[in-house]
CSV table of C-alpha atoms in Angstrom, one decimal:
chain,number,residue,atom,x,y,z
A,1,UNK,CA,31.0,-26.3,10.6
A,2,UNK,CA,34.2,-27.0,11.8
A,3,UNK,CA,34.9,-25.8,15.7
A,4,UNK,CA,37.9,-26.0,17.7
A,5,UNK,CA,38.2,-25.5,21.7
A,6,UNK,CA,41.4,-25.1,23.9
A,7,UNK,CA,41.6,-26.8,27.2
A,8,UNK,CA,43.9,-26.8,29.8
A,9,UNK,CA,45.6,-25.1,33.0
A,10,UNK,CA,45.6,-21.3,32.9
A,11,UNK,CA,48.7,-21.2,35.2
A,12,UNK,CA,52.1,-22.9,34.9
A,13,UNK,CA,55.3,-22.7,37.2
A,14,UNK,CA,58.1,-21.9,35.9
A,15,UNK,CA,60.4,-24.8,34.5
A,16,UNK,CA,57.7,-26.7,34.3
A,17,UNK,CA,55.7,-27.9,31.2
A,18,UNK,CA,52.5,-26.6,29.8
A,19,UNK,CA,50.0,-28.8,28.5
A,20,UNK,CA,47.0,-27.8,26.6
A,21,UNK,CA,44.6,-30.3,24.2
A,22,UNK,CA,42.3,-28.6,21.4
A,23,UNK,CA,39.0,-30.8,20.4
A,24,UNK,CA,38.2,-30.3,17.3
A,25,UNK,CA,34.0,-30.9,16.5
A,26,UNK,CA,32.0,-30.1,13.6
A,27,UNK,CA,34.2,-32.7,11.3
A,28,UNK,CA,37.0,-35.1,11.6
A,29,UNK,CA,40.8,-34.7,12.8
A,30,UNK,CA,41.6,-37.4,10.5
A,31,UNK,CA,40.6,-35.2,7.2
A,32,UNK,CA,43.4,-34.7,4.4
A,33,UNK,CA,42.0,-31.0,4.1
A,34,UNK,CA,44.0,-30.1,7.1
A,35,UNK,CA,47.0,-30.1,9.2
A,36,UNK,CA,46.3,-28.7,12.9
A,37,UNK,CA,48.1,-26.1,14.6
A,38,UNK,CA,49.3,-24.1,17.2
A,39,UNK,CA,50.0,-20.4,18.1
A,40,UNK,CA,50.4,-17.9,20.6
A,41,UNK,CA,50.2,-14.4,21.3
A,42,UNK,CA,51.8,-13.0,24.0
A,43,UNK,CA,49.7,-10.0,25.9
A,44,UNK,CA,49.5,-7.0,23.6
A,45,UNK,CA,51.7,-8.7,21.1
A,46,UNK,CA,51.9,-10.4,17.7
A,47,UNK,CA,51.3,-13.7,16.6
A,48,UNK,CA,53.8,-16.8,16.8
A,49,UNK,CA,53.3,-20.2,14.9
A,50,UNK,CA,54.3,-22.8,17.4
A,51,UNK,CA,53.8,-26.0,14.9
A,52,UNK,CA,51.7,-28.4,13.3
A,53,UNK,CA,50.2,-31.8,12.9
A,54,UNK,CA,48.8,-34.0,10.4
A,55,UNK,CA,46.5,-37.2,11.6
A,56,UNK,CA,49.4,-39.4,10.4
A,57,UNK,CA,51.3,-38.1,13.5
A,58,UNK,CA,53.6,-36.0,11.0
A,59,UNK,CA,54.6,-32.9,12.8
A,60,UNK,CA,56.4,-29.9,12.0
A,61,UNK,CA,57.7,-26.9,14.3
A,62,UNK,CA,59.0,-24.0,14.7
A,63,UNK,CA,62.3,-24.2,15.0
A,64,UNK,CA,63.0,-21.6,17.6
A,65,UNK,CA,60.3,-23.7,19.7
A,66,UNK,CA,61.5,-27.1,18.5
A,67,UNK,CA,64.1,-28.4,21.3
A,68,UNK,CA,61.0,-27.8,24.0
A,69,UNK,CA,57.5,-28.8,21.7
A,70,UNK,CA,55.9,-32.1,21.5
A,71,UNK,CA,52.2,-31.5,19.5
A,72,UNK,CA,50.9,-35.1,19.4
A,73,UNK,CA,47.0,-36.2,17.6
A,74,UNK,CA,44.4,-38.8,19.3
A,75,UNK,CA,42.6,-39.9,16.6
A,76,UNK,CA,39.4,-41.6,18.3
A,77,UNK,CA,39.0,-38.4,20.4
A,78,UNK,CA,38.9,-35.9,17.9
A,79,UNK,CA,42.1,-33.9,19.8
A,80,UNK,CA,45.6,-32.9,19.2
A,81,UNK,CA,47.4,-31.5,22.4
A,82,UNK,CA,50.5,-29.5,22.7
A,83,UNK,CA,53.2,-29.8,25.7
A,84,UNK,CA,55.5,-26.9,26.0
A,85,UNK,CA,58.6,-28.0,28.2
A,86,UNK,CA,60.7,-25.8,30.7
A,87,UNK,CA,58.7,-22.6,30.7
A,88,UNK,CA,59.3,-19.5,31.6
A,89,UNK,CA,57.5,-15.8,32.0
A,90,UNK,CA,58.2,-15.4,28.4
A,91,UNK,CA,55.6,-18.5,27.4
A,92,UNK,CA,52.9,-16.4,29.0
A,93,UNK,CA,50.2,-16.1,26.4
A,94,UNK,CA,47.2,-17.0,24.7
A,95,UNK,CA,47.2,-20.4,23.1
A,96,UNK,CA,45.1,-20.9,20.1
A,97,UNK,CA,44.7,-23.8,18.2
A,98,UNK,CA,43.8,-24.0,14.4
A,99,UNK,CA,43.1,-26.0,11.6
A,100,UNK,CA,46.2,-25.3,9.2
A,101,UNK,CA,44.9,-25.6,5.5
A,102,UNK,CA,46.4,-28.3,3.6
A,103,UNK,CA,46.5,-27.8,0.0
A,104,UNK,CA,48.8,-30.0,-2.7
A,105,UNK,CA,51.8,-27.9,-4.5
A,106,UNK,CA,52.2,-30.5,-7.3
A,107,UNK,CA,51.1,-33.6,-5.2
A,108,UNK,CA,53.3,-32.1,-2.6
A,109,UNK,CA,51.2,-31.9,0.4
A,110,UNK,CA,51.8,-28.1,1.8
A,111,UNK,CA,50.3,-26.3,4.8
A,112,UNK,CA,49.0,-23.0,4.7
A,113,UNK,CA,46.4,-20.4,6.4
A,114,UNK,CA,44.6,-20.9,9.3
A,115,UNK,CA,40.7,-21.1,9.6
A,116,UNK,CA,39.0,-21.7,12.0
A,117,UNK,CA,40.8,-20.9,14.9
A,118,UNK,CA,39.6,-21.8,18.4
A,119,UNK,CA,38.3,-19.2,20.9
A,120,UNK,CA,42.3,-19.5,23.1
A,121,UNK,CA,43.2,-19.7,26.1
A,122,UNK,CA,45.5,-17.8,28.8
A,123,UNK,CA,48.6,-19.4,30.0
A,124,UNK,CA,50.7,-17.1,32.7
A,125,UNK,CA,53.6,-18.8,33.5
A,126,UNK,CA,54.0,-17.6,37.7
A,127,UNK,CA,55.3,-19.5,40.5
B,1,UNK,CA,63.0,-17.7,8.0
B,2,UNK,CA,61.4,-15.3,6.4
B,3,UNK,CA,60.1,-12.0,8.1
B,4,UNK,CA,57.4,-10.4,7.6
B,5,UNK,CA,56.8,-6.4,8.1
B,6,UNK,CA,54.1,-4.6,8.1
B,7,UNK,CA,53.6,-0.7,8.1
B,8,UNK,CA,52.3,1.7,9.7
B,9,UNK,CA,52.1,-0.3,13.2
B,10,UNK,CA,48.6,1.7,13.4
B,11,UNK,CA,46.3,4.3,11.7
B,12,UNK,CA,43.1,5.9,11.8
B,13,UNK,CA,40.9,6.4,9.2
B,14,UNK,CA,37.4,8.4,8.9
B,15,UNK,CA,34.3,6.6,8.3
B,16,UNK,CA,33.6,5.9,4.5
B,17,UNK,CA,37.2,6.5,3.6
B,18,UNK,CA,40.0,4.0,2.6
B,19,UNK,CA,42.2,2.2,5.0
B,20,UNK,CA,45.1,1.1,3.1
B,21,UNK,CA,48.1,-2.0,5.1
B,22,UNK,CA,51.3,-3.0,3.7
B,23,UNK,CA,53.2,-6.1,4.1
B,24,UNK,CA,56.3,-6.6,3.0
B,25,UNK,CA,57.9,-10.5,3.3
B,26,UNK,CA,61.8,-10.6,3.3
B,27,UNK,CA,62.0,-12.7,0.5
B,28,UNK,CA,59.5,-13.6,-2.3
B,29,UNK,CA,56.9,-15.5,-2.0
B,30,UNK,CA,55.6,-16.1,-5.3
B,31,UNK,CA,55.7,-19.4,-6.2
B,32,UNK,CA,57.0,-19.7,-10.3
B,33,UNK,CA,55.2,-22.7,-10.9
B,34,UNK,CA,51.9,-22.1,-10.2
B,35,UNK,CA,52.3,-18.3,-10.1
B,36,UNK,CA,50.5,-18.2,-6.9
B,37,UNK,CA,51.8,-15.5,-3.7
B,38,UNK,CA,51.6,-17.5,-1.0
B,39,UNK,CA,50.4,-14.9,1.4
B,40,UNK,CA,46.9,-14.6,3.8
B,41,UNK,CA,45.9,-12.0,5.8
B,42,UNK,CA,43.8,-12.1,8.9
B,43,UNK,CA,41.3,-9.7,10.9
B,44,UNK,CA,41.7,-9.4,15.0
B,45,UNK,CA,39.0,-7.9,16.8
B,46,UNK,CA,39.6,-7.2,20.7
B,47,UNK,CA,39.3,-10.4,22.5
B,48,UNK,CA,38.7,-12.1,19.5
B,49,UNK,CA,41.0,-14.9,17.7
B,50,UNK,CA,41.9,-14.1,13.9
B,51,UNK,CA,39.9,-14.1,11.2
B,52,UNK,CA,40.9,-14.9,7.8
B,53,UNK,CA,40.2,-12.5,5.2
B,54,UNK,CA,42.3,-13.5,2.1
B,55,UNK,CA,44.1,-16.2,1.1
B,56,UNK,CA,46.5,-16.2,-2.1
B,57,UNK,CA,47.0,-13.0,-1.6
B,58,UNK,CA,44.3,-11.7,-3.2
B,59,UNK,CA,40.9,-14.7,-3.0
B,60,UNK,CA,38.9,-13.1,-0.3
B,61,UNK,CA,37.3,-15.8,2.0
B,62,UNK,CA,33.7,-16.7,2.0
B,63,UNK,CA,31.4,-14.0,3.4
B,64,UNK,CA,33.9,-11.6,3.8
B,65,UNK,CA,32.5,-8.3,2.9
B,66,UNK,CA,34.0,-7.2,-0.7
B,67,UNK,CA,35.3,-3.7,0.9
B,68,UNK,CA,38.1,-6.3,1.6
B,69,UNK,CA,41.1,-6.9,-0.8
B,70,UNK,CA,43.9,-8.3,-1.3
B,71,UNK,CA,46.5,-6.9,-3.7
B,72,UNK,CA,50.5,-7.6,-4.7
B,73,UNK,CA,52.8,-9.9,-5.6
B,74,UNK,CA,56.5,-11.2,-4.7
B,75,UNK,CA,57.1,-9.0,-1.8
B,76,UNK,CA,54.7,-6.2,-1.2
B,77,UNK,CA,51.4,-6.6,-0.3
B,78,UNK,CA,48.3,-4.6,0.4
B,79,UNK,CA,45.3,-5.1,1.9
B,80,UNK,CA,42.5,-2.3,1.2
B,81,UNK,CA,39.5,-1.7,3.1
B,82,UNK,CA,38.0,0.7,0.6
B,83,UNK,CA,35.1,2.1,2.9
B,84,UNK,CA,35.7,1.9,6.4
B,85,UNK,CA,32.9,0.7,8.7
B,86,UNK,CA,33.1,1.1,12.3
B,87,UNK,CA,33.2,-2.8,13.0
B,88,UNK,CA,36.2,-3.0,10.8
B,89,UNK,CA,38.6,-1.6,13.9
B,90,UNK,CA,40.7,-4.5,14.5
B,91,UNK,CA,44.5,-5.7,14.7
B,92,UNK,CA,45.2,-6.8,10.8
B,93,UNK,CA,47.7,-9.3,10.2
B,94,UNK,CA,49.5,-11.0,7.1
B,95,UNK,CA,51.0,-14.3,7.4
B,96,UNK,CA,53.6,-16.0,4.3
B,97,UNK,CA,53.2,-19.8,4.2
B,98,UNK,CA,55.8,-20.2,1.4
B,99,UNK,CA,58.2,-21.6,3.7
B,100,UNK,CA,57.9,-23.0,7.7
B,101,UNK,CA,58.6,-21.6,10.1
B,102,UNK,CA,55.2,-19.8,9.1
B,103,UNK,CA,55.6,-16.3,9.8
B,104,UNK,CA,52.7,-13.7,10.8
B,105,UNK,CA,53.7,-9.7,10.3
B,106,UNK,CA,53.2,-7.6,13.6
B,107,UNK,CA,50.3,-6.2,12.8
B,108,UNK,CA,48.5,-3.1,12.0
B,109,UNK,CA,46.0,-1.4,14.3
B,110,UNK,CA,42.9,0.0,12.1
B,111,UNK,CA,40.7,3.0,14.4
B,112,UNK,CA,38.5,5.4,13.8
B,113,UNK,CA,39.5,9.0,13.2
């Protein structure tokens, strides 16, 4: 059963960039079945999609979030991470990762709900 | 991108009775070719992350109690909880993953009345 787990620092400083990593157990990173994702929720608010990866190292963002995002994979450690550049109060959320379903549209690989997701984390951005 | 609403923003519904959510995406996202709405929709308990309900709109998700479903096409959606159970208070959410930037709606708040 596949399980994901957010890591990383609950507070950030402003301008500065927020780094979390999401292990992934209970099956392999490297499976065609999925892409792996990230997105927040700011406190009493909605959901954001913040982008995904494939194994490959193919990645694909949102792009409101683009110019600041970097999600990169490590392979032999089961992980993908996310960095989030420049932050401010507004970043403040929780951070979950999630395996994005990958299904084929024609042989076109395609990326679609998430499931699982992992448990998230808090990130307050605060000097 | 393409924006997803959903209405009302909360209700409350008695025990036993129907709970009925509406998402609307602002643009189609039926896909001609395979005739597939490329639309999910999620559960959020309090403190909880998501949990996927439906997927294609209408395929409810493995273990997910048949009270549950998934209706629409194109633009308007509606997911149905057709006898209310007290664990089913949660934040519901659709998502559209027609086109990226994925897009979630803002949610509807489901209580007891």
């Amino acid at each position: 059963q596949l399980q994901l787990q957010e890591s990383g620092p609950g507070l950030v400083k402003p301008s500065e960039t927020l780094s979390l990593t999401c292990t992934v157990s209970g099956g392999s990173i490297s499976s065609s079945s999925y892409y792996w994702g990230w997105i927040r929720q700011p406190p009493g608010k909605g959901l954001e999609w913040i982008g995904s990866i494939y194994y490959s190292g193919n990645t694909y963002y949102n792009p409101s979030l683009k110019s600041r995002v970097t999600i990169s994979v490590d392979t032999s450690k089961n992980q993908f991470s996310l960095k989030l550049s420049s932050v401010t109060a507004a970043d403040t959320a929780v951070y979950y990762c999630a395996a994005d379903i990958r299904f084929l549209e024609w042989s076109t690989p395609r990326a679609g709900w998430f499931d699982p997701w992992g448990q998230g984390t808090l990130v307050t951005v605060s000097s | 991108d393409i924006v997803m609403t959903q209405s009302p923003d909360s209700l409350a519904v008695s025990l036993g009775e129907r709970a009925t959510i509406n998402c609307k995406s602002s643009q189609s996202v039926l896909y001609s070719s395979n005739n597939k709405n490329y639309l999910t929709w999620y559960q959020q308990k309090a403190g909880q992350p998501p949990k996927l309900l439906i997927y294609w709109a209408s395929t409810r998700e493995s273990g997910v109690p048949d009270r549950f479903s998934g209706s629409g096409s194109g633009t308007d959606f509606t997911l149905t909880i057709s006898s209310l159970q007290a664990e089913d208070v949660a934040v519901y959410y659709c998502q559209q993953y027609y086109n990226t930037p994925l897009t979630f709606g803002g949610g509807t708040k489901v209580e007891i009345k």
